[in-house]
Amino acid sequence: MSNIDVNVLAQSAPRVCFVTLGCAKNEVDTAEMTKRLTAAGYEVCDDAPTADVVVVNTCSFIQAATEESLEAIFEVCDLPNFIEGSAKLVVAGCMPARYGDDLASELGEAQAFVPCSKEDDIVEVLAGVLGDAAPQASMSPAAQSPWAGSPASYVKISDGCDRFCSFCAIPYIRGRYHSFPLETVRASVAERVAAGVREVTLIAQDTGRWGEDFDEPSNTATLLATLADEFPQTWFRLMYIEPQGVSDELLDVIASKPNVCKYLDMPLQHASKPVLRAMNRRGDENSHRELVARIRERVPGITLRTTLIAGFPGETDIDFDVLQNFLEEVEFDYVGVFPYSQEEGTRAAEMDGQIDEAVKIERAQSLRDISDAIGEAHVSARIGQEMDVLVLGREEDGQLYGRAMCQAPEVDGVVYLEEGEVGDIVRVRITDTLVYEMEGDVVHGS
Ligand code: SF4
């Protein structure tokens, strides 16, 4: 960068653009980094070709995600501001956490690497990258909340995982499980609510363990009840809860609090005992069945989502039949199905009995066919029902849309509407459905 450029930047706020890959947890991390940078005098924009710094917040929990993150990095490097050398690249998130120094030696295009555990230091990192062009302490712009104008947002309640499922790289990427203190979670919710957020989705690698690691242990039920009582106008939704965390106390909070979504996303991964043991997971088809029955009994009408892996090493035809039968019988509303991905550094990657790629894909498709038929039937059964819908925004073609309590962000479809203000919760009668999407009319005078 020339001296002239540096002087110009010193007078105006450097512009930082985030490119965020992967899951909702990364979105939260980007929002937190945005907040720190705007408070420190940076302008956070969404225009990479004119930015002074682009931070690519990467995902690498499976190989396909790593490849997607690398593609995003190389696309940034091909932008004119990078080719001419006026912009800087920072690589953050899961890739630096997973690959460490190996990544730094392979990716000379980046000026800095920020693993997940160091993202709180983003201001210092960018100061190091920009030198004199970094904002001076005297700059104190009125920082706009990253959640302003968003009707819905995620809040992370913990990070890391100690379960060490044999297929999963996350414990190596995100570290040991650690809950965020109640005060931290409460403050995160409060700042979003103050910015106009009406729906908060609580996320973590495993939301059901919250509070176990405190000196005075607490639990997710207490957290959820506390937040629901303190923010009665806000919807709360709990995602990613491992079966062990589904206590009766938690189910009773979900059932009894009107502003807690009657919804659980509970990854089961499989139903056959030998496969679950090889995955280093508990349970079997019977315990899973009993768990789902208990949930439905304590929270009538609850919407259930799960995640399954097809083609885990050693999965026999019998194991797969057990899984298919379980899926047909239990009838989840929504199912995420993934063919097993052989991840470097995990125990499952070294196991005998790796399954042919074509078989994995075929089995995954077969599970999707079963779950789609059930899911579509569940969604179309909602025609004629009335439900509250949070109005979220407009599609590119102007179509208004929102989300009901039975729909998790990004994965379960939306409700299309003809009227309503973004951020309002309106009463809607469902008039039609298409696969997982719903259409409805606002019910007036309710
Ligand atoms: S519980 Fe989830 S995050 Fe933790 S190791 Fe298992 S799959 Fe990975």
Tab-separated table of C-alpha atoms in Angstrom, residues 98-398:
chain	number	residue	atom	x	y	z
A	98	ARG	CA	-8.407	-27.246	12.131
A	99	TYR	CA	-5.297	-26.894	9.991
A	100	GLY	CA	-3.203	-24.374	11.974
A	101	ASP	CA	0.306	-23.766	10.657
A	102	ASP	CA	-0.226	-26.077	7.681
A	103	LEU	CA	-2.839	-23.661	6.366
A	104	ALA	CA	-0.602	-20.639	6.940
A	105	SER	CA	2.204	-22.222	4.922
A	106	GLU	CA	-0.162	-23.212	2.085
A	107	LEU	CA	-2.075	-19.964	1.854
A	108	GLY	CA	0.432	-17.172	1.361
A	109	GLU	CA	-2.316	-14.895	0.007
A	110	ALA	CA	-3.641	-14.255	3.524
A	111	GLN	CA	-2.149	-11.583	5.771
A	112	ALA	CA	-3.531	-13.126	8.964
A	113	PHE	CA	-5.286	-16.222	10.313
A	114	VAL	CA	-7.806	-16.072	13.148
A	115	PRO	CA	-8.918	-19.448	14.562
A	116	CYS	CA	-12.306	-19.573	16.327
A	117	SER	CA	-10.699	-19.268	19.763
A	118	LYS	CA	-9.001	-15.967	18.789
A	119	GLU	CA	-11.919	-14.198	17.131
A	120	ASP	CA	-12.373	-11.902	20.141
A	121	ASP	CA	-8.984	-10.418	19.120
A	122	ILE	CA	-10.160	-9.399	15.643
A	123	VAL	CA	-9.550	-5.671	16.312
A	124	GLU	CA	-5.918	-6.320	17.294
A	125	VAL	CA	-5.453	-8.642	14.324
A	126	LEU	CA	-6.683	-6.007	11.866
A	127	ALA	CA	-4.556	-3.344	13.564
A	128	GLY	CA	-1.566	-5.588	12.863
A	129	VAL	CA	-2.634	-6.097	9.258
A	130	LEU	CA	-3.375	-2.421	8.509
A	131	GLY	CA	-0.689	-0.778	10.642
A	132	ASP	CA	-1.044	3.015	10.472
A	133	ALA	CA	-4.196	2.679	8.373
A	134	ALA	CA	-6.104	1.135	11.294
A	135	PRO	CA	-8.625	3.458	12.987
A	136	GLN	CA	-7.151	5.618	15.737
A	137	ALA	CA	-8.491	5.430	19.275
A	138	SER	CA	-9.924	8.952	18.874
A	139	MET	CA	-12.370	7.723	16.249
A	140	SER	CA	-15.609	6.937	18.016
A	141	PRO	CA	-18.351	6.449	15.460
A	142	ALA	CA	-21.898	5.720	16.532
A	143	ALA	CA	-21.713	1.992	15.901
A	144	GLN	CA	-24.855	0.483	14.458
A	145	SER	CA	-25.934	-2.815	15.912
A	146	PRO	CA	-25.243	-5.716	13.540
A	147	TRP	CA	-28.779	-6.906	14.370
A	148	ALA	CA	-30.566	-3.662	13.456
A	149	GLY	CA	-33.376	-4.432	11.036
A	150	SER	CA	-33.189	-8.220	11.580
A	151	PRO	CA	-36.388	-9.755	12.951
A	152	ALA	CA	-34.534	-12.955	13.851
A	153	SER	CA	-31.106	-13.822	15.153
A	154	TYR	CA	-29.026	-16.603	16.657
A	155	VAL	CA	-27.416	-16.547	20.102
A	156	LYS	CA	-24.659	-18.985	21.015
A	157	ILE	CA	-24.957	-20.403	24.534
A	158	SER	CA	-21.781	-22.489	24.555
A	159	ASP	CA	-18.968	-23.613	22.308
A	160	GLY	CA	-16.921	-26.770	21.808
A	161	CYS	CA	-17.861	-30.390	22.406
A	162	ASP	CA	-16.590	-33.247	24.585
A	163	ARG	CA	-18.625	-36.056	23.095
A	164	PHE	CA	-16.072	-37.117	20.486
A	165	CYS	CA	-18.411	-38.884	18.107
A	166	SER	CA	-16.005	-40.943	16.030
A	167	PHE	CA	-16.959	-39.274	12.715
A	168	CYS	CA	-16.785	-35.676	13.891
A	169	ALA	CA	-13.906	-33.198	13.713
A	170	ILE	CA	-15.671	-30.493	15.716
A	171	PRO	CA	-14.098	-31.275	19.124
A	172	TYR	CA	-10.684	-30.844	17.461
A	173	ILE	CA	-11.768	-27.599	15.778
A	174	ARG	CA	-13.830	-25.905	18.476
A	175	GLY	CA	-12.155	-27.386	21.575
A	176	ARG	CA	-13.664	-28.674	24.816
A	177	TYR	CA	-17.217	-27.877	25.802
A	178	HIS	CA	-17.630	-24.567	27.635
A	179	SER	CA	-20.919	-22.886	28.516
A	180	PHE	CA	-21.223	-19.124	28.286
A	181	PRO	CA	-22.327	-17.572	31.598
A	182	LEU	CA	-25.991	-16.679	32.023
A	183	GLU	CA	-25.075	-12.979	32.136
A	184	THR	CA	-23.312	-13.237	28.771
A	185	VAL	CA	-26.233	-15.042	27.139
A	186	ARG	CA	-28.726	-12.626	28.686
A	187	ALA	CA	-26.720	-9.629	27.437
A	188	SER	CA	-26.535	-11.146	23.931
A	189	VAL	CA	-30.300	-11.595	23.896
A	190	ALA	CA	-30.897	-8.105	25.331
A	191	GLU	CA	-28.831	-6.349	22.665
A	192	ARG	CA	-30.643	-8.198	19.906
A	193	VAL	CA	-34.056	-7.468	21.404
A	194	ALA	CA	-33.082	-3.793	21.744
A	195	ALA	CA	-32.182	-3.812	18.028
A	196	GLY	CA	-35.667	-5.135	17.145
A	197	VAL	CA	-35.082	-8.903	17.007
A	198	ARG	CA	-38.314	-10.869	17.719
A	199	GLU	CA	-37.027	-14.444	17.438
A	200	VAL	CA	-33.866	-15.740	19.105
A	201	THR	CA	-32.581	-19.185	18.174
A	202	LEU	CA	-30.285	-20.599	20.843
A	203	ILE	CA	-27.459	-22.606	19.325
A	204	ALA	CA	-24.310	-24.484	20.330
A	205	GLN	CA	-22.646	-27.724	19.317
A	206	ASP	CA	-24.817	-29.331	21.993
A	207	THR	CA	-27.365	-27.034	23.630
A	208	GLY	CA	-28.501	-29.643	26.180
A	209	ARG	CA	-25.353	-29.461	28.288
A	210	TRP	CA	-25.519	-25.779	29.112
A	211	GLY	CA	-24.493	-25.014	32.685
A	212	GLU	CA	-23.072	-28.480	33.521
A	213	ASP	CA	-19.558	-27.057	33.679
A	214	PHE	CA	-20.269	-24.130	36.044
A	215	ASP	CA	-18.966	-24.126	39.628
A	216	GLU	CA	-22.620	-24.054	40.592
A	217	PRO	CA	-24.113	-26.222	37.860
A	218	SER	CA	-27.232	-25.130	36.057
A	219	ASN	CA	-29.124	-26.525	33.069
A	220	THR	CA	-30.707	-25.649	29.751
A	221	ALA	CA	-34.228	-25.767	31.175
A	222	THR	CA	-33.334	-23.030	33.663
A	223	LEU	CA	-31.690	-20.925	30.983
A	224	LEU	CA	-34.635	-21.231	28.610
A	225	ALA	CA	-37.212	-20.481	31.326
A	226	THR	CA	-35.213	-17.472	32.532
A	227	LEU	CA	-34.894	-15.974	29.059
A	228	ALA	CA	-38.527	-16.691	28.154
A	229	ASP	CA	-39.720	-14.908	31.317
A	230	GLU	CA	-37.381	-11.935	30.964
A	231	PHE	CA	-38.152	-11.359	27.277
A	232	PRO	CA	-41.848	-12.248	26.994
A	233	GLN	CA	-42.293	-10.602	23.575
A	234	THR	CA	-39.473	-12.648	22.027
A	235	TRP	CA	-39.723	-16.135	20.559
A	236	PHE	CA	-37.053	-18.586	21.717
A	237	ARG	CA	-36.065	-21.696	19.792
A	238	LEU	CA	-33.616	-24.391	20.858
A	239	MET	CA	-31.523	-26.115	18.183
A	240	TYR	CA	-28.969	-28.961	18.180
A	241	ILE	CA	-29.791	-30.836	21.364
A	242	GLU	CA	-28.232	-34.240	21.852
A	243	PRO	CA	-30.680	-36.916	23.131
A	244	GLN	CA	-29.007	-37.057	26.577
A	245	GLY	CA	-29.949	-33.404	27.169
A	246	VAL	CA	-33.699	-33.847	26.630
A	247	SER	CA	-34.859	-33.811	30.256
A	248	ASP	CA	-38.482	-33.761	31.414
A	249	GLU	CA	-37.771	-30.404	33.033
A	250	LEU	CA	-36.694	-28.973	29.679
A	251	LEU	CA	-39.713	-30.439	27.896
A	252	ASP	CA	-42.002	-28.901	30.513
A	253	VAL	CA	-40.453	-25.466	29.899
A	254	ILE	CA	-40.978	-25.899	26.146
A	255	ALA	CA	-44.578	-26.999	26.739
A	256	SER	CA	-45.501	-24.292	29.231
A	257	LYS	CA	-43.894	-21.062	27.961
A	258	PRO	CA	-45.976	-19.468	25.214
A	259	ASN	CA	-42.969	-17.706	23.692
A	260	VAL	CA	-40.828	-20.879	23.455
A	261	CYS	CA	-41.221	-22.589	20.086
A	262	LYS	CA	-42.645	-26.091	20.367
A	263	TYR	CA	-39.752	-27.333	18.275
A	264	LEU	CA	-36.673	-29.504	18.840
A	265	ASP	CA	-33.785	-30.289	16.537
A	266	MET	CA	-32.271	-33.446	17.984
A	267	PRO	CA	-29.531	-35.127	15.919
A	268	LEU	CA	-29.830	-38.913	16.292
A	269	GLN	CA	-27.397	-39.835	13.474
A	270	HIS	CA	-28.546	-43.488	13.338
A	271	ALA	CA	-30.885	-46.022	14.945
A	272	SER	CA	-28.951	-49.302	14.739
A	273	LYS	CA	-27.061	-50.107	17.940
A	274	PRO	CA	-23.834	-51.460	16.355
A	275	VAL	CA	-23.537	-48.341	14.182
A	276	LEU	CA	-24.284	-46.013	17.097
A	277	ARG	CA	-21.585	-47.738	19.195
A	278	ALA	CA	-19.086	-47.425	16.360
A	279	MET	CA	-20.032	-43.745	16.231
A	280	ASN	CA	-19.275	-43.553	19.988
A	281	ARG	CA	-22.904	-42.677	20.601
A	282	ARG	CA	-25.467	-44.095	23.005
A	283	GLY	CA	-28.908	-45.541	22.433
A	284	ASP	CA	-30.588	-47.789	19.930
A	285	GLU	CA	-33.825	-47.906	17.982
A	286	ASN	CA	-35.852	-48.709	21.110
A	287	SER	CA	-34.421	-45.958	23.288
A	288	HIS	CA	-34.771	-43.495	20.404
A	289	ARG	CA	-38.386	-44.545	19.941
A	290	GLU	CA	-39.090	-44.129	23.659
A	291	LEU	CA	-37.408	-40.746	23.686
A	292	VAL	CA	-39.519	-39.457	20.796
A	293	ALA	CA	-42.676	-40.810	22.456
A	294	ARG	CA	-41.763	-39.055	25.730
A	295	ILE	CA	-41.157	-35.772	23.902
A	296	ARG	CA	-44.494	-35.976	22.069
A	297	GLU	CA	-46.329	-36.886	25.227
A	298	ARG	CA	-44.926	-33.980	27.262
A	299	VAL	CA	-45.117	-31.429	24.442
A	300	PRO	CA	-48.186	-32.230	22.355
A	301	GLY	CA	-47.935	-30.970	18.796
A	302	ILE	CA	-44.157	-30.439	18.972
A	303	THR	CA	-42.288	-30.241	15.668
A	304	LEU	CA	-39.288	-32.576	15.534
A	305	ARG	CA	-36.217	-32.414	13.312
A	306	THR	CA	-33.319	-34.838	13.307
A	307	THR	CA	-30.091	-35.460	11.425
A	308	LEU	CA	-28.982	-38.855	10.080
A	309	ILE	CA	-25.802	-40.224	8.540
A	310	ALA	CA	-26.013	-42.851	5.791
A	311	GLY	CA	-23.167	-45.219	4.953
A	312	PHE	CA	-21.126	-45.026	8.162
A	313	PRO	CA	-18.184	-47.505	8.067
A	314	GLY	CA	-19.426	-51.025	8.714
A	315	GLU	CA	-23.110	-50.162	8.178
A	316	THR	CA	-24.651	-53.419	6.923
A	317	ASP	CA	-27.845	-53.889	4.943
A	318	ILE	CA	-29.480	-54.936	8.213
A	319	ASP	CA	-28.301	-51.763	10.000
A	320	PHE	CA	-29.639	-49.698	7.158
A	321	ASP	CA	-32.998	-51.507	7.253
A	322	VAL	CA	-33.224	-50.757	10.973
A	323	LEU	CA	-32.662	-47.078	10.214
A	324	GLN	CA	-35.214	-46.980	7.398
A	325	ASN	CA	-37.842	-48.763	9.476
A	326	PHE	CA	-37.205	-46.441	12.397
A	327	LEU	CA	-37.603	-43.398	10.153
A	328	GLU	CA	-40.856	-44.700	8.665
A	329	GLU	CA	-42.252	-45.487	12.067
A	330	VAL	CA	-41.246	-42.408	14.056
A	331	GLU	CA	-42.254	-39.846	11.403
A	332	PHE	CA	-40.073	-36.812	12.054
A	333	ASP	CA	-41.334	-33.547	10.585
A	334	TYR	CA	-37.964	-32.638	9.112
A	335	VAL	CA	-34.799	-34.694	8.566
A	336	GLY	CA	-31.324	-33.654	7.463
A	337	VAL	CA	-29.595	-36.592	5.751
A	338	PHE	CA	-25.860	-36.704	5.052
A	339	PRO	CA	-23.801	-39.404	3.364
A	340	TYR	CA	-20.915	-40.252	5.704
A	341	SER	CA	-17.853	-38.082	5.070
A	342	GLN	CA	-14.428	-39.578	5.858
A	343	GLU	CA	-12.755	-36.826	7.868
A	344	GLU	CA	-9.011	-36.738	8.326
A	345	GLY	CA	-7.987	-36.978	11.985
A	346	THR	CA	-11.170	-38.711	13.166
A	347	ARG	CA	-11.373	-42.303	14.386
A	348	ALA	CA	-14.052	-43.292	11.902
A	349	ALA	CA	-11.798	-42.306	9.012
A	350	GLU	CA	-9.430	-45.137	10.007
A	351	MET	CA	-12.141	-47.767	10.496
A	352	ASP	CA	-12.438	-50.895	8.393
A	353	GLY	CA	-15.569	-51.312	6.334
A	354	GLN	CA	-15.571	-47.930	4.571
A	355	ILE	CA	-18.558	-47.912	2.268
A	356	ASP	CA	-18.446	-47.259	-1.419
A	357	GLU	CA	-19.319	-43.644	-2.295
A	358	ALA	CA	-22.132	-44.668	-4.660
A	359	VAL	CA	-23.734	-46.821	-1.964
A	360	LYS	CA	-23.550	-43.990	0.570
A	361	ILE	CA	-25.261	-41.631	-1.857
A	362	GLU	CA	-27.904	-44.203	-2.760
A	363	ARG	CA	-28.672	-44.891	0.919
A	364	ALA	CA	-28.809	-41.174	1.714
A	365	GLN	CA	-31.269	-40.654	-1.141
A	366	SER	CA	-33.417	-43.490	0.056
A	367	LEU	CA	-33.609	-41.905	3.541
A	368	ARG	CA	-34.449	-38.555	1.968
A	369	ASP	CA	-37.251	-40.125	-0.066
A	370	ILE	CA	-38.796	-41.589	3.084
A	371	SER	CA	-38.424	-38.425	5.151
A	372	ASP	CA	-39.640	-36.136	2.346
A	373	ALA	CA	-42.818	-38.171	1.868
A	374	ILE	CA	-43.541	-37.991	5.609
A	375	GLY	CA	-42.456	-34.343	5.954
A	376	GLU	CA	-44.557	-33.178	3.011
A	377	ALA	CA	-47.601	-34.967	4.396
A	378	HIS	CA	-47.072	-33.294	7.786
A	379	VAL	CA	-46.764	-29.869	6.171
A	380	SER	CA	-49.839	-30.288	3.962
A	381	ALA	CA	-51.835	-31.394	7.033
A	382	ARG	CA	-51.391	-27.824	8.301
A	383	ILE	CA	-53.747	-26.456	5.631
A	384	GLY	CA	-56.646	-24.799	7.461
A	385	GLN	CA	-54.692	-24.404	10.712
A	386	GLU	CA	-54.070	-20.987	12.259
A	387	MET	CA	-50.626	-20.127	13.539
A	388	ASP	CA	-48.521	-17.096	14.511
A	389	VAL	CA	-46.024	-16.049	11.875
A	390	LEU	CA	-43.077	-13.699	12.328
A	391	VAL	CA	-42.813	-11.514	9.223
A	392	LEU	CA	-39.194	-11.690	8.055
A	393	GLY	CA	-38.905	-9.773	4.798
A	394	ARG	CA	-39.424	-9.866	1.066
A	395	GLU	CA	-37.972	-12.127	-1.611
A	396	GLU	CA	-36.233	-10.500	-4.584
A	397	ASP	CA	-39.532	-10.516	-6.494
A	398	GLY	CA	-41.227	-8.609	-3.651
